Each structure stands twice: as structure tokens, then as C-alpha cells.
């Protein structure tokens, strides 16, 4: 273990060009760089002691080179953020693992504006006194949905929890067995109900629930009729679900409110555009549902949030509940949500909200973009072969599971790299590019790639080709 003696002093290493050059770049501080350096020397020392560095013929210089190579890698690792931007070339529009909805330009502008300085988060400019953060987006939401009142919490799971806790805790809520769903990331409606101390009364069977099933289950303890939108699955075949009108009429007869967890909840009518069969929030309000909740970052195309709209009587109850403080949203959510909702009021959602734009993108447009990509790259990457073919894109995010959007993908094969190897290299590009793999080929779906991201994908492929 004579190499232990070769390990140089930190001060000696700090005078080396390989250290001072990094310091001159002035990106990482002297103290940060020194910490990284000390860490590498410690690791190498341990490896010598544990005989993982064994080569007795290693010279002092070679040992120093090992340390500096690792130093460089550690700096590169540090510079890479854990939460980093990626290019989504999977075609899955609401990719939960990739952060669901990208924000509109308008929302991003408002986000940076509010992040930069102080804001009127809880301040009333008119009176110069304390204001309420609840007021920031409530009027936009009531105007857009036709509801009497609205509020926003952290996410839709939080909304479900708050509503059950505030309206039905210690009492009974009736729900169809066909709707006791689990929504990705182990969010189970039945668990949330138990957690909120609600007595669940399950009615019907998995595939069939009739209005008489609900009616028979009503007791003096019933405080809520709960409907959960089947966002991420579809029961097909011999099924029956109680329609909204029948349920509203039942709720009137017995004077029990209905709460519907809409899940993705859209303000935009996708059904009119022949995409899926999602009811809009407006339709549900009009039908007479008393409380409705939905996500901010699914089909709405805004920030993560749980949006609750409905009768003022209930929304007031929610706002006053202790939990509302625990589940409240921050100024960044409100800033981006305000901008997003204004886009809807301004009727520019088709052009400005990326989720809607991507879902409405035609197969022909995607095909043109695919060819643009190939034209840019084909002559520089002879080891790749490209083929444009018909495929389907998914909505994702547990939304409209049955919907398949017509698209064109580029099927890409490399002379000697496997599809997994290509995907891995693309993932490790400085801006990671995430692709689909199908039948041993890499598929690129430009539905989810912005025009200004095209060159990133091109450069990522050039880097793989090298
Ligand atoms: C997605 C979803 C949720 C959870 O919403 P988050 O905003 O992710 O918390 C709850 N209920 C349904 C029906 C959903 O589809």
C-alpha cells in the first residue's frame, strides 16, 4: 500500500491547473470545489486501504490523474440537477413521470414575474389591507364553470381529502363499487375515505350500479353521494352506471349533496373535437352536481393543483376547515393558474395551452415535423435508418384511457446499437430526450415535441451517432 504515501496534500492538489482552471470558471466556489476534491481523495484513500486500487506500479502522477478525473466527474454530477428539463418524444401528452402539463408562455411569464419580487398574495391593493389568497382565481373559475364558488388546494387528491373530511367526516358517504378506483401512485379512493373518517357505503357491483342501489343505501347518517370519474380505466361489456340526472334528482329528494371527483376535469370540450368522451366541468355544474373537484395539471394544462367548484354553501365550509390551511397552494401555483385561466377566458386555449395544442395536433402536422427532423439529420447519421409510419399516441396521466390519437412516428434503427442502448444514450444527453421503444425500435412521436425542441433532438441523435 505504498500508494497511500503518494496521496498528495489537498493544498498541493489545489495548486494544480486542473483545480485552478475550474476555480477560474467562477461557477463553483473555492469552498465547494475544495469539498468535492477532499471527497475524491478520501474515496481514493479508502479504495487503496480496501485494496480496490491495487496496482502497485501506479506512479504518484497517475494517482493524481485518477483523483482529478473523478473530480471532473463529481463536478459534472453536481452541475446536473436532480430535477431537470427533458424533451418528451413519447407522444404521451400528460406523462405523469415527466411532470404532466407543460405550462403556457403566458403562465411562465407570470411565474417569473411573481417569483422575482413581492406580490399581492394576501394583500388588497385597493384597501391597503390584508387580502385573501382564495380571491386570486375564484372569479375566473366561477365565470368559466358557471359555479357559485371555487377554491384551490395542492392537488386533486388533497381536494378529495378535504371535501370528504369537511362534509362527510363521521358520517356515511355512498359510492358505487365500480368507482372505488386506484389512481396511479397508490391513490385509492377507499383509502382516502377511510383516512378522512368517512363511513363508506358501497353500492352496486363492479360493473353495474342502479339508482335504486343508491336509494336503498340512504339512511339518516348519509351526508354525501360520491361519484368518482373513471379516468384511468374503462369497464367494458355488460355495464350500467347511474347517470348524472338520476343522481341529482335522488339528491334533491333526500336533500343530500353530490360530490363528483372528475379527475382530469376539462374546460375544453374535447368531445366536440372527436377526442374521447370527457364531460366538461361546465356540463357537470349545469347538471346540478353540488361539489366538483379536478386536477390543475391534467387536461386543464396548468400547474399542479386541486380545483374545487360548486355551491357557495359547501365551498365556504371547505375554506373554513382547518385542513384548508394545511393544503393551501403557494404563489407560484396561483400565478400560473391565473394566467392559464385567463387564457381560457380569452378563448385562446387552443393555441396557447400546450396540452390542448398537443392533443389537437393533427397527424399531418406531426408527419411534416417528422420529415423536417429526418431532413436535418439523415445525411449526418449514416448508421441510423429512419422510417415514418402510422401509429397512435396516448393522452396519458390516467386520462381518456380508451382514446388513441392518430399520429406518425419515426421508427429508428441503428446499425449496431440496440434500441435500449440508443434510448439510454439519448437519456444521458445534456438535455435528456425520452423516447418510446416498440418491437426493438426507437419511436419518436413529435406530438409532444415543440418546434423549438427539434434541434435538441437533432443534436442528441448526432451525439449518439458519434
Ligand atoms: C388524477 C386523479 C386524482 C388525483 O389527482 P392529483 O391532482 O394527481 O392529486 C384523483 N381522482 C381522479 C379520478 C383522478 O383521475
XYZ file of C-alpha atoms and ligand atoms in Angstrom:
481
model
C 0.000 0.000 0.000
C 2.804 2.340 -0.786
C 0.312 4.421 -2.784
C -1.064 5.772 0.476
C 2.172 7.705 0.781
C 1.666 9.003 -2.769
C -1.615 10.664 -1.860
C -0.841 14.359 -2.151
C -1.840 17.028 0.333
C -5.003 18.976 -0.545
C -3.070 22.225 -0.815
C -0.768 20.646 -3.372
C -3.759 19.481 -5.440
C -5.353 22.910 -5.188
C -2.356 24.484 -6.867
C -2.751 22.116 -9.844
C -4.114 23.614 -13.100
C -6.896 21.104 -13.104
C -8.185 22.718 -9.917
C -7.365 26.355 -10.609
C -8.937 26.193 -14.091
C -12.232 25.108 -12.540
C -11.934 27.891 -9.995
C -11.369 30.478 -12.732
C -14.606 29.424 -14.401
C -16.123 31.029 -11.331
C -19.169 28.808 -11.380
C -18.448 26.795 -8.250
C -16.952 28.445 -5.188
C -13.481 27.658 -3.816
C -15.058 26.028 -0.788
C -17.415 23.879 -2.873
C -14.598 22.761 -5.179
C -12.367 22.004 -2.191
C -15.115 19.884 -0.622
C -15.500 17.920 -3.843
C -11.741 17.446 -4.054
C -11.426 16.268 -0.431
C -14.256 13.816 -1.048
C -12.434 12.288 -4.036
C -9.149 11.998 -2.131
C -10.967 10.300 0.762
C -12.591 7.852 -1.622
C -9.308 7.003 -3.306
C -7.644 6.564 0.112
C -10.381 4.126 1.158
C -10.052 2.221 -2.076
C -6.320 1.811 -1.524
C -6.947 0.601 2.045
C -9.675 -1.794 0.858
C -7.370 -2.917 -1.940
C -9.749 -1.822 -4.666
C -6.877 0.211 -6.072
C -4.160 -2.404 -6.121
C -1.798 -1.682 -8.917
C 1.490 -1.294 -7.065
C 3.096 0.160 -10.159
C 0.870 3.256 -10.109
C 3.001 6.364 -10.010
C 2.232 9.460 -7.998
C 1.211 11.279 -11.196
C -1.137 8.505 -12.216
C -2.800 8.603 -8.812
C -3.268 12.360 -9.082
C -4.793 11.864 -12.529
C -7.263 9.352 -11.081
C -8.251 11.924 -8.457
C -8.737 14.702 -10.996
C -10.726 12.514 -13.374
C -13.098 11.784 -10.555
C -13.091 15.423 -9.533
C -14.276 16.341 -13.036
C -16.997 13.729 -12.954
C -18.169 14.817 -9.499
C -18.416 18.408 -10.736
C -20.387 17.289 -13.775
C -22.714 15.335 -11.455
C -23.168 18.359 -9.232
C -23.944 20.574 -12.204
C -26.645 18.168 -13.294
C -29.810 18.991 -11.375
C -31.933 16.227 -9.922
C -34.989 17.903 -11.366
C -34.076 18.637 -14.950
C -35.816 19.586 -18.109
C -36.334 16.793 -20.656
C -37.708 16.574 -24.168
C -40.731 14.273 -24.264
C -40.656 12.432 -27.580
C -43.009 9.662 -26.415
C -46.147 11.329 -27.729
C -47.827 10.789 -24.339
C -49.257 14.254 -23.727
C -49.875 14.050 -19.979
C -46.885 11.959 -18.960
C -47.132 11.719 -15.162
C -43.485 10.711 -14.752
C -42.410 13.641 -16.925
C -44.290 16.265 -14.948
C -47.711 16.160 -16.646
C -48.692 19.516 -18.190
C -46.061 21.897 -19.602
C -47.144 25.476 -18.902
C -48.176 28.108 -21.425
C -45.863 31.006 -22.285
C -48.308 33.312 -20.507
C -48.130 31.225 -17.336
C -44.328 31.129 -17.442
C -44.109 34.901 -17.836
C -46.406 35.396 -14.863
C -44.452 32.818 -12.843
C -41.113 34.581 -13.270
C -42.724 37.961 -12.650
C -44.165 36.832 -9.317
C -41.072 34.835 -8.335
C -38.812 37.858 -8.775
C -40.293 40.085 -6.123
C -43.016 40.659 -3.605
C -46.628 40.213 -4.639
C -50.254 40.771 -3.630
C -50.620 37.159 -2.452
C -52.624 38.199 0.604
C -52.777 41.925 0.133
C -55.637 44.027 -1.162
C -54.231 46.838 -3.294
C -57.498 48.782 -3.148
C -57.776 48.932 0.643
C -54.108 48.557 1.524
C -55.143 45.876 3.978
C -54.890 42.150 4.263
C -56.470 40.221 1.400
C -57.227 36.552 0.830
C -55.339 34.228 -1.459
C -58.666 32.495 -2.121
C -59.762 35.565 -4.085
C -56.992 35.372 -6.660
C -58.585 32.860 -9.034
C -62.085 32.306 -7.665
C -63.857 34.666 -10.035
C -62.181 33.234 -13.113
C -63.254 29.762 -12.054
C -66.848 30.688 -11.365
C -67.076 32.566 -14.639
C -65.603 29.695 -16.638
C -67.582 26.900 -15.000
C -70.826 28.609 -14.037
C -70.370 27.513 -10.407
C -71.259 29.794 -7.479
C -67.912 29.471 -5.742
C -64.473 27.928 -6.103
C -61.263 27.262 -4.260
C -57.881 25.708 -4.974
C -55.752 23.267 -2.974
C -52.478 21.476 -3.561
C -53.687 18.710 -5.854
C -56.843 16.786 -6.576
C -56.014 14.092 -4.028
C -55.929 16.861 -1.403
C -59.249 18.160 -2.712
C -60.861 14.732 -2.311
C -59.500 14.504 1.214
C -60.615 17.985 2.241
C -64.113 17.549 0.833
C -64.676 14.189 2.500
C -63.270 15.438 5.774
C -65.244 18.684 5.818
C -68.558 17.379 4.500
C -68.787 13.726 5.490
C -66.405 13.007 8.379
C -68.039 10.751 10.985
C -70.946 10.139 8.647
C -71.803 7.962 5.689
C -70.999 8.536 2.038
C -72.430 6.358 -0.685
C -70.242 5.297 -3.589
C -70.592 2.772 -6.381
C -68.325 -0.296 -6.208
C -67.468 0.368 -9.834
C -65.833 3.647 -8.849
C -63.651 2.665 -5.905
C -60.642 3.157 -8.084
C -56.939 3.309 -7.611
C -55.296 6.138 -9.470
C -51.550 5.684 -10.145
C -49.071 6.295 -7.331
C -51.313 4.242 -4.964
C -54.031 6.848 -4.533
C -57.048 4.763 -3.609
C -60.407 6.408 -3.166
C -61.327 3.860 -0.485
C -58.123 4.621 1.478
C -58.712 8.360 1.305
C -62.261 7.823 2.532
C -61.079 5.774 5.469
C -58.358 8.282 6.233
C -60.939 11.048 6.323
C -63.056 9.078 8.787
C -65.938 8.652 6.386
C -68.095 5.577 6.619
C -68.078 4.165 3.109
C -71.275 2.601 1.946
C -70.523 0.672 -1.205
C -73.403 0.003 -3.528
C -73.944 -1.994 -6.693
C -71.372 -4.283 -8.217
C -68.155 -3.568 -10.097
C -69.907 -3.481 -13.447
C -73.460 -2.431 -12.553
C -74.888 0.172 -10.234
C -78.517 1.290 -10.440
C -80.194 4.329 -8.977
C -82.222 2.029 -6.710
C -78.929 0.761 -5.241
C -78.135 4.296 -4.111
C -81.637 4.915 -2.865
C -81.772 1.757 -0.759
C -78.474 2.701 0.916
C -79.629 6.140 2.106
C -80.014 6.442 5.887
C -80.219 9.312 8.390
C -76.424 9.184 8.533
C -75.896 9.698 4.791
C -74.129 13.002 4.247
C -72.810 12.660 0.710
C -73.335 10.911 -2.594
C -69.917 10.436 -4.113
C -69.112 9.906 -7.764
C -65.596 9.223 -8.946
C -64.798 9.696 -12.577
C -63.306 6.564 -14.093
C -60.396 8.421 -15.565
C -57.774 5.756 -15.896
C -59.731 2.659 -16.745
C -62.827 1.595 -18.560
C -65.106 -1.248 -17.660
C -66.460 -2.577 -20.902
C -69.147 -5.094 -21.739
C -72.128 -5.680 -19.508
C -72.159 -2.426 -17.540
C -74.522 0.084 -16.095
C -73.747 3.380 -14.457
C -76.214 5.784 -12.913
C -76.428 8.922 -14.999
C -75.945 12.346 -13.527
C -79.580 13.438 -13.914
C -80.965 10.478 -11.969
C -78.441 11.024 -9.196
C -79.170 14.752 -8.993
C -82.864 14.028 -8.773
C -82.262 11.499 -5.980
C -80.108 14.008 -4.127
C -82.920 16.566 -4.306
C -85.483 14.132 -2.969
C -83.371 13.316 0.065
C -81.573 16.647 0.356
C -78.092 15.097 0.265
C -75.289 16.808 -1.698
C -73.444 15.093 -4.537
C -69.712 15.393 -4.903
C -68.033 14.301 -8.126
C -64.298 13.761 -8.354
C -63.838 14.473 -12.047
C -60.167 13.569 -12.070
C -58.860 15.198 -15.229
C -61.659 17.718 -15.445
C -61.634 19.708 -18.637
C -62.956 23.152 -19.503
C -62.327 22.498 -23.168
C -64.856 20.349 -24.988
C -62.699 17.578 -26.445
C -65.770 15.532 -27.360
C -66.701 18.199 -29.930
C -63.277 17.687 -31.483
C -63.924 13.936 -31.627
C -61.405 13.201 -28.901
C -62.791 10.923 -26.181
C -65.920 11.437 -24.231
C -64.928 13.565 -21.237
C -67.714 15.658 -19.752
C -66.687 19.275 -19.229
C -66.734 20.844 -15.777
C -69.350 23.323 -17.044
C -71.682 20.474 -18.036
C -71.377 18.917 -14.592
C -72.110 22.226 -12.855
C -75.108 22.762 -15.083
C -76.374 19.261 -14.373
C -76.585 20.233 -10.712
C -73.620 18.480 -9.069
C -73.027 20.376 -5.815
C -69.270 19.947 -5.468
C -66.796 19.078 -8.228
C -63.034 18.646 -7.994
C -60.370 18.131 -10.652
C -56.626 18.421 -11.258
C -54.920 21.586 -12.439
C -52.186 19.771 -14.350
C -54.137 17.229 -16.341
C -56.445 18.286 -19.178
C -56.655 21.860 -17.889
C -52.968 22.256 -18.778
C -51.963 24.347 -15.774
C -49.906 23.860 -12.592
C -50.356 21.021 -10.116
C -53.465 21.926 -8.138
C -56.764 20.578 -6.931
C -59.563 22.794 -8.159
C -62.900 22.693 -6.359
C -66.014 24.364 -7.729
C -69.611 24.222 -6.585
C -72.272 25.670 -4.322
C -71.132 28.530 -2.124
C -72.567 26.895 0.984
C -70.163 23.950 0.658
C -67.147 25.850 -0.647
C -67.430 28.197 2.372
C -67.420 25.140 4.613
C -64.236 23.932 2.918
C -62.497 27.300 3.131
C -63.175 27.470 6.856
C -61.910 23.976 7.601
C -58.564 23.673 9.425
C -57.255 21.414 6.667
C -57.631 24.174 4.084
C -54.610 25.871 5.679
C -52.598 22.652 5.501
C -53.453 22.052 1.854
C -53.188 25.621 0.595
C -51.332 26.486 -2.587
C -48.392 28.827 -2.934
C -47.979 31.967 -5.004
C -46.368 30.131 -7.926
C -49.375 27.880 -8.331
C -51.715 30.854 -8.151
C -49.611 32.880 -10.583
C -49.569 30.150 -13.217
C -53.174 29.153 -12.619
C -54.329 32.739 -13.010
C -52.543 33.044 -16.352
C -53.883 29.668 -17.504
C -57.479 30.525 -16.614
C -57.190 33.910 -18.301
C -56.187 32.129 -21.495
C -59.463 30.189 -21.328
C -61.439 33.386 -20.716
C -59.693 34.931 -23.670
C -60.595 31.817 -25.715
C -57.019 31.273 -26.802
C -56.612 27.861 -25.173
C -56.317 26.031 -28.500
C -53.224 27.987 -29.445
C -51.706 28.820 -26.068
C -52.173 25.848 -23.736
C -49.597 23.188 -24.704
C -51.741 20.248 -23.507
C -54.661 21.281 -25.694
C -52.424 22.226 -28.606
C -50.679 18.845 -28.465
C -53.898 16.873 -28.154
C -55.370 18.686 -31.156
C -52.202 18.443 -33.251
C -53.111 16.695 -36.487
C -51.346 13.583 -37.718
C -50.423 15.519 -40.895
C -48.644 18.253 -38.916
C -46.785 15.631 -36.919
C -45.794 13.895 -40.145
C -44.375 17.153 -41.538
C -42.353 17.684 -38.372
C -41.049 14.121 -38.583
C -39.828 14.737 -42.131
C -38.268 18.035 -41.107
C -36.300 16.147 -38.476
C -35.174 13.486 -40.926
C -34.105 16.100 -43.492
C -31.932 17.752 -40.892
C -30.184 14.597 -39.800
C -30.241 11.853 -42.386
C -27.017 12.841 -44.174
C -25.066 13.183 -40.954
C -26.034 9.849 -39.438
C -25.446 7.028 -41.922
C -25.568 4.398 -39.153
C -29.224 5.167 -38.466
C -32.175 4.251 -40.655
C -35.394 6.234 -40.427
C -38.892 5.258 -41.398
C -42.024 7.379 -40.938
C -45.038 5.279 -40.076
C -48.597 5.436 -38.826
C -49.029 4.980 -35.067
C -51.191 6.049 -32.125
C -50.386 8.490 -29.331
C -51.848 8.288 -25.843
C -53.306 11.072 -23.752
C -51.715 9.729 -20.541
C -51.998 10.981 -16.976
C -54.757 8.475 -16.310
C -56.938 10.406 -18.701
C -59.122 9.129 -21.519
C -57.578 5.632 -21.434
C -59.563 4.426 -24.416
C -58.528 7.271 -26.691
C -55.949 6.657 -29.392
C -54.809 9.699 -31.304
C -53.686 9.196 -34.893
C -50.069 10.106 -35.295
C -46.929 9.465 -37.311
C -43.791 8.261 -35.623
C -40.256 7.886 -36.868
C -39.071 4.338 -36.423
C -35.335 4.416 -35.881
C -32.863 1.574 -36.071
C -29.102 1.767 -35.640
C -26.525 -0.312 -37.437
C -25.185 -1.910 -34.252
C -26.772 -0.273 -31.183
C -29.888 -1.853 -29.693
C -32.974 0.271 -29.118
C -32.313 0.125 -25.355
C -28.774 1.393 -25.891
C -29.973 4.256 -28.078
C -32.673 5.182 -25.561
C -30.102 5.190 -22.773
C -27.677 7.426 -24.672
C -30.496 9.837 -25.522
C -31.461 9.878 -21.841
C -27.936 10.860 -20.955
C -27.717 13.703 -23.437
C -27.291 17.092 -21.718
C -30.977 17.742 -22.224
C -32.366 14.208 -21.943
C -34.613 13.057 -24.792
C -37.173 10.457 -23.729
C -38.416 8.097 -26.447
C -40.723 5.141 -26.909
C -39.443 1.675 -27.671
C -41.578 -0.759 -29.612
C -40.607 -4.019 -31.276
C -36.874 -3.423 -30.836
C -37.045 0.002 -32.467
C -36.891 3.526 -31.117
C -40.017 5.509 -31.940
C -40.106 9.310 -31.988
C -43.525 10.913 -31.747
C -43.425 14.637 -32.454
C -46.875 15.224 -30.946
C -45.169 16.217 -27.701
C -42.076 17.894 -29.155
C -42.183 21.661 -29.543
C -40.823 23.344 -32.643
C -38.062 24.913 -30.563
C -37.066 21.478 -29.263
C -36.420 19.985 -32.678
C -32.754 20.983 -32.668
C -32.249 19.452 -29.231
C -33.463 16.108 -30.571
C -31.247 16.507 -33.650
C -28.195 17.214 -31.516
C -28.966 14.357 -29.158
C -29.024 11.961 -32.118
C -25.794 13.400 -33.509
C -24.187 12.776 -30.112
C -25.371 9.157 -30.167
C -24.080 8.702 -33.675
C -20.541 9.733 -32.836
C -55.686 12.043 -11.202
C -56.860 11.792 -10.320
C -56.811 12.122 -8.960
C -55.572 12.678 -8.335
O -55.334 13.959 -8.771
P -53.925 14.682 -8.442
O -54.118 16.067 -8.949
O -52.890 13.900 -9.148
O -53.771 14.622 -6.963
C -57.927 11.892 -8.201
N -59.055 11.353 -8.729
C -59.143 11.019 -10.043
C -60.418 10.424 -10.571
C -58.047 11.240 -10.886
O -58.123 10.908 -12.179
